[in-house]
């Protein structure tokens, strides 16, 4: 299998309720020298960049000396993003701030349907001092809970302002919402850089495992290879049966009555089958690689779930799987 | 009286001025009313030319539409595929298309008339709730064309249907569970797309978004023409970023002598920080003229009831659907309201569900407590589910309300069956409660969501009948015809702080009239929506409505 994903720009969505610290984090990312970022923000006024770092400013867009640009979403989010994609400038990363009452996943889905983009991560921030109260609030509790539903990483912010008991309480409340999702404790001065490939499985296959910001957390891989084909309906059922600890699954996937294997991309419970991109020819009928949390069940249990969706006799081909895994950039 | 005074004589003039409710003559000079009364009263003033063209007509103050959108003018450049008859800016009754076959046929006609074979075909106004919840599929649209992109925008403007070609180009034609790509019964994408991701993708492959195109003079002229057809002489555009280009288009249009409506745009708070917003309104106000009135700001707190995105208090939606969406966080609203309140700016606050209404009332109460301000007239827009306790708070706080009377007809059945249940649906858009408690109120269409037509809106508030014929809370919430006429003239003007210049026919105000064939106060209340509108007079300029 070949890789042709170098043209896809990774997208990270930053979500979280009002006051969670999104702007502080975005300011931190904009100032970093780790890449040429396009950052889409809700409130331009809240972006606080030293005048010395600003190379150009035209009201809607600010260009920084480090190559990053910061764009105000205003009321035209789609237009703003469209302009960035059409502009011709290539960015190492596009970072989008979701609104304080918005669902970051709705924005993240753009990166799943737009061929020039790939979803890197949904990062949701939670103010450690407020999150327990917010989740209980009769008016906004459902909104706040919904923001965590598809988070790949939670940053628990402002932990230096609390005692250990309070931080633990916030951490366990968030963990109860999304068991298995990494929760990283941060302060204004210890906000992590952009976890490119670390939290979305993208470069989990490219030996960057050690770069993980949160050392308490680890990932497990699963690869699944068969010749033959899936029945589409049975496959849809099988996907539903996969455990929530499986974060992502991607690869070639042959469906009955289809001439060519299709590209499966699954993130959480969301999946799509699309034609293989040009230059990406499948050598196998079915070759899927998945990534999950350290609580991911045994691979034989996972294999059995997908085997139930096969329609023809199969043979396992394990050769070279490990090498091939590195070919996927999820 | 000077030579350039014109005295219009009419069969009857219903003034909406309680101290002189009826007259037969109105004298106009320099666009304003000089005198109102009988022939003898007016003739006592010397000079003036009598214009008898309305001798068989009935004049009322021009209608004031307190909540509608310029998008009404933009949409009529595209074919209409809603289920109900609707009058175009050219005055033509465009028949409703209440079946899938009829929709396809309408689209086929439009497709045949297009010259560029690659141009996308957009249409608007579809609502499955109005055709028995039948869905429009990509296969239906493929009957119109398999080679031209087609997109039908729903009445809600949040959902669209596309043909297979669009799905293919957008690479959304495969089985997926991206939340905005709806699957049909066959497990394949049905062609219905919603949500930000699918919309983004579809608009990108179409190369254009018909809902966000730049405003043109043609759009504004269509809007003004619809106003004339419907007897509207003061109209809002109740949510606009007011980008420089829009401001320029409005400036140019409103300066034209033949521009036949007074325009009241509301600045969208969402696209401005409060400080920017306050500064922008102050700057825009300086450019106001007789037919352009900047000054109000719109806030949107929640979504829509029939879309299940409105925020409801306990026990929530009748059918158990999860509660809706906040567009502004409840804890953020007080500071936004306070900033505009302190700057002396009037707010129009969209709240559909009663939980959103509660949050808005709390915010206004806090602002009013911190900075008491007489006569602020902050107005709740839609406010469809408020109960008596909430109306009493509005009264205490000095607020107004603009109720969405047309909803009773268009979605009353959905509210009864699905969203609110019988008890709450019966007091939907509680005009009777507002009246009893004494909250100043208007009624509105939210065009293009429902048709621009104040007489129809008045008919809804008087008859409270749904599209299936069910009557909702008529005994307690219905208005008399006189009360409903107040709500589309002088009281609507009050909610816009323009009642000192429009909304009634009395000396000193703009000479803005609607010219009717029949007096609404003399016909059966069930028929007021059918009264023929001859045209309007705006600032003394007579304009006969086009009839196509
Ligand atoms: Zn509206």
PDB file of N, CA, C and O in Angstrom, chain B residues 100 126-136 414 418:
ATOM      1  N   UNK B 100     -44.246  15.349  -3.912  1.00  0.00           N
ATOM      2  CA  UNK B 100     -42.911  15.200  -4.499  1.00  0.00           C
ATOM      3  C   UNK B 100     -42.976  15.377  -6.016  1.00  0.00           C
ATOM      4  O   UNK B 100     -42.120  16.054  -6.608  1.00  0.00           O
ATOM      5  N   UNK B 126     -38.824  24.244   0.826  1.00  0.00           N
ATOM      6  CA  UNK B 126     -39.325  22.888   1.093  1.00  0.00           C
ATOM      7  C   UNK B 126     -39.394  22.614   2.596  1.00  0.00           C
ATOM      8  O   UNK B 126     -38.496  23.004   3.349  1.00  0.00           O
ATOM      9  N   UNK B 127     -40.468  21.975   3.047  1.00  0.00           N
ATOM     10  CA  UNK B 127     -40.541  21.506   4.434  1.00  0.00           C
ATOM     11  C   UNK B 127     -41.307  20.193   4.469  1.00  0.00           C
ATOM     12  O   UNK B 127     -42.511  20.163   4.207  1.00  0.00           O
ATOM     13  N   UNK B 128     -40.605  19.086   4.803  1.00  0.00           N
ATOM     14  CA  UNK B 128     -41.300  17.787   4.804  1.00  0.00           C
ATOM     15  C   UNK B 128     -42.496  17.759   5.761  1.00  0.00           C
ATOM     16  O   UNK B 128     -43.466  17.035   5.512  1.00  0.00           O
ATOM     17  N   UNK B 129     -42.450  18.582   6.839  1.00  0.00           N
ATOM     18  CA  UNK B 129     -43.584  18.600   7.776  1.00  0.00           C
ATOM     19  C   UNK B 129     -44.871  19.061   7.093  1.00  0.00           C
ATOM     20  O   UNK B 129     -45.964  18.797   7.568  1.00  0.00           O
ATOM     21  N   UNK B 130     -44.746  19.765   5.972  1.00  0.00           N
ATOM     22  CA  UNK B 130     -45.928  20.289   5.285  1.00  0.00           C
ATOM     23  C   UNK B 130     -46.455  19.358   4.212  1.00  0.00           C
ATOM     24  O   UNK B 130     -47.485  19.631   3.607  1.00  0.00           O
ATOM     25  N   UNK B 131     -45.752  18.262   3.957  1.00  0.00           N
ATOM     26  CA  UNK B 131     -46.259  17.313   2.951  1.00  0.00           C
ATOM     27  C   UNK B 131     -46.313  15.924   3.567  1.00  0.00           C
ATOM     28  O   UNK B 131     -45.973  14.918   2.936  1.00  0.00           O
ATOM     29  N   UNK B 132     -46.735  15.878   4.819  1.00  0.00           N
ATOM     30  CA  UNK B 132     -46.930  14.588   5.477  1.00  0.00           C
ATOM     31  C   UNK B 132     -45.628  13.884   5.797  1.00  0.00           C
ATOM     32  O   UNK B 132     -45.568  12.650   5.776  1.00  0.00           O
ATOM     33  N   UNK B 133     -44.583  14.645   6.081  1.00  0.00           N
ATOM     34  CA  UNK B 133     -43.268  14.098   6.432  1.00  0.00           C
ATOM     35  C   UNK B 133     -42.667  13.205   5.348  1.00  0.00           C
ATOM     36  O   UNK B 133     -41.843  12.338   5.626  1.00  0.00           O
ATOM     37  N   UNK B 134     -43.103  13.402   4.099  1.00  0.00           N
ATOM     38  CA  UNK B 134     -42.479  12.689   2.981  1.00  0.00           C
ATOM     39  C   UNK B 134     -41.126  13.348   2.700  1.00  0.00           C
ATOM     40  O   UNK B 134     -41.012  14.572   2.717  1.00  0.00           O
ATOM     41  N   UNK B 135     -40.107  12.517   2.469  1.00  0.00           N
ATOM     42  CA  UNK B 135     -38.778  13.064   2.227  1.00  0.00           C
ATOM     43  C   UNK B 135     -38.525  13.232   0.738  1.00  0.00           C
ATOM     44  O   UNK B 135     -39.052  12.486  -0.088  1.00  0.00           O
ATOM     45  N   UNK B 136     -37.732  14.231   0.438  1.00  0.00           N
ATOM     46  CA  UNK B 136     -37.308  14.464  -0.940  1.00  0.00           C
ATOM     47  C   UNK B 136     -35.960  13.769  -1.080  1.00  0.00           C
ATOM     48  O   UNK B 136     -35.032  14.083  -0.346  1.00  0.00           O
ATOM     49  N   UNK B 414     -47.499  20.529  14.448  1.00  0.00           N
ATOM     50  CA  UNK B 414     -46.271  19.901  14.963  1.00  0.00           C
ATOM     51  C   UNK B 414     -46.099  20.215  16.442  1.00  0.00           C
ATOM     52  O   UNK B 414     -45.672  19.364  17.218  1.00  0.00           O
ATOM     53  N   UNK B 418     -45.947  17.066  18.638  1.00  0.00           N
ATOM     54  CA  UNK B 418     -44.561  16.646  18.873  1.00  0.00           C
ATOM     55  C   UNK B 418     -43.795  17.493  19.880  1.00  0.00           C
ATOM     56  O   UNK B 418     -43.163  16.970  20.788  1.00  0.00           O
TER      57      UNK B 418
END
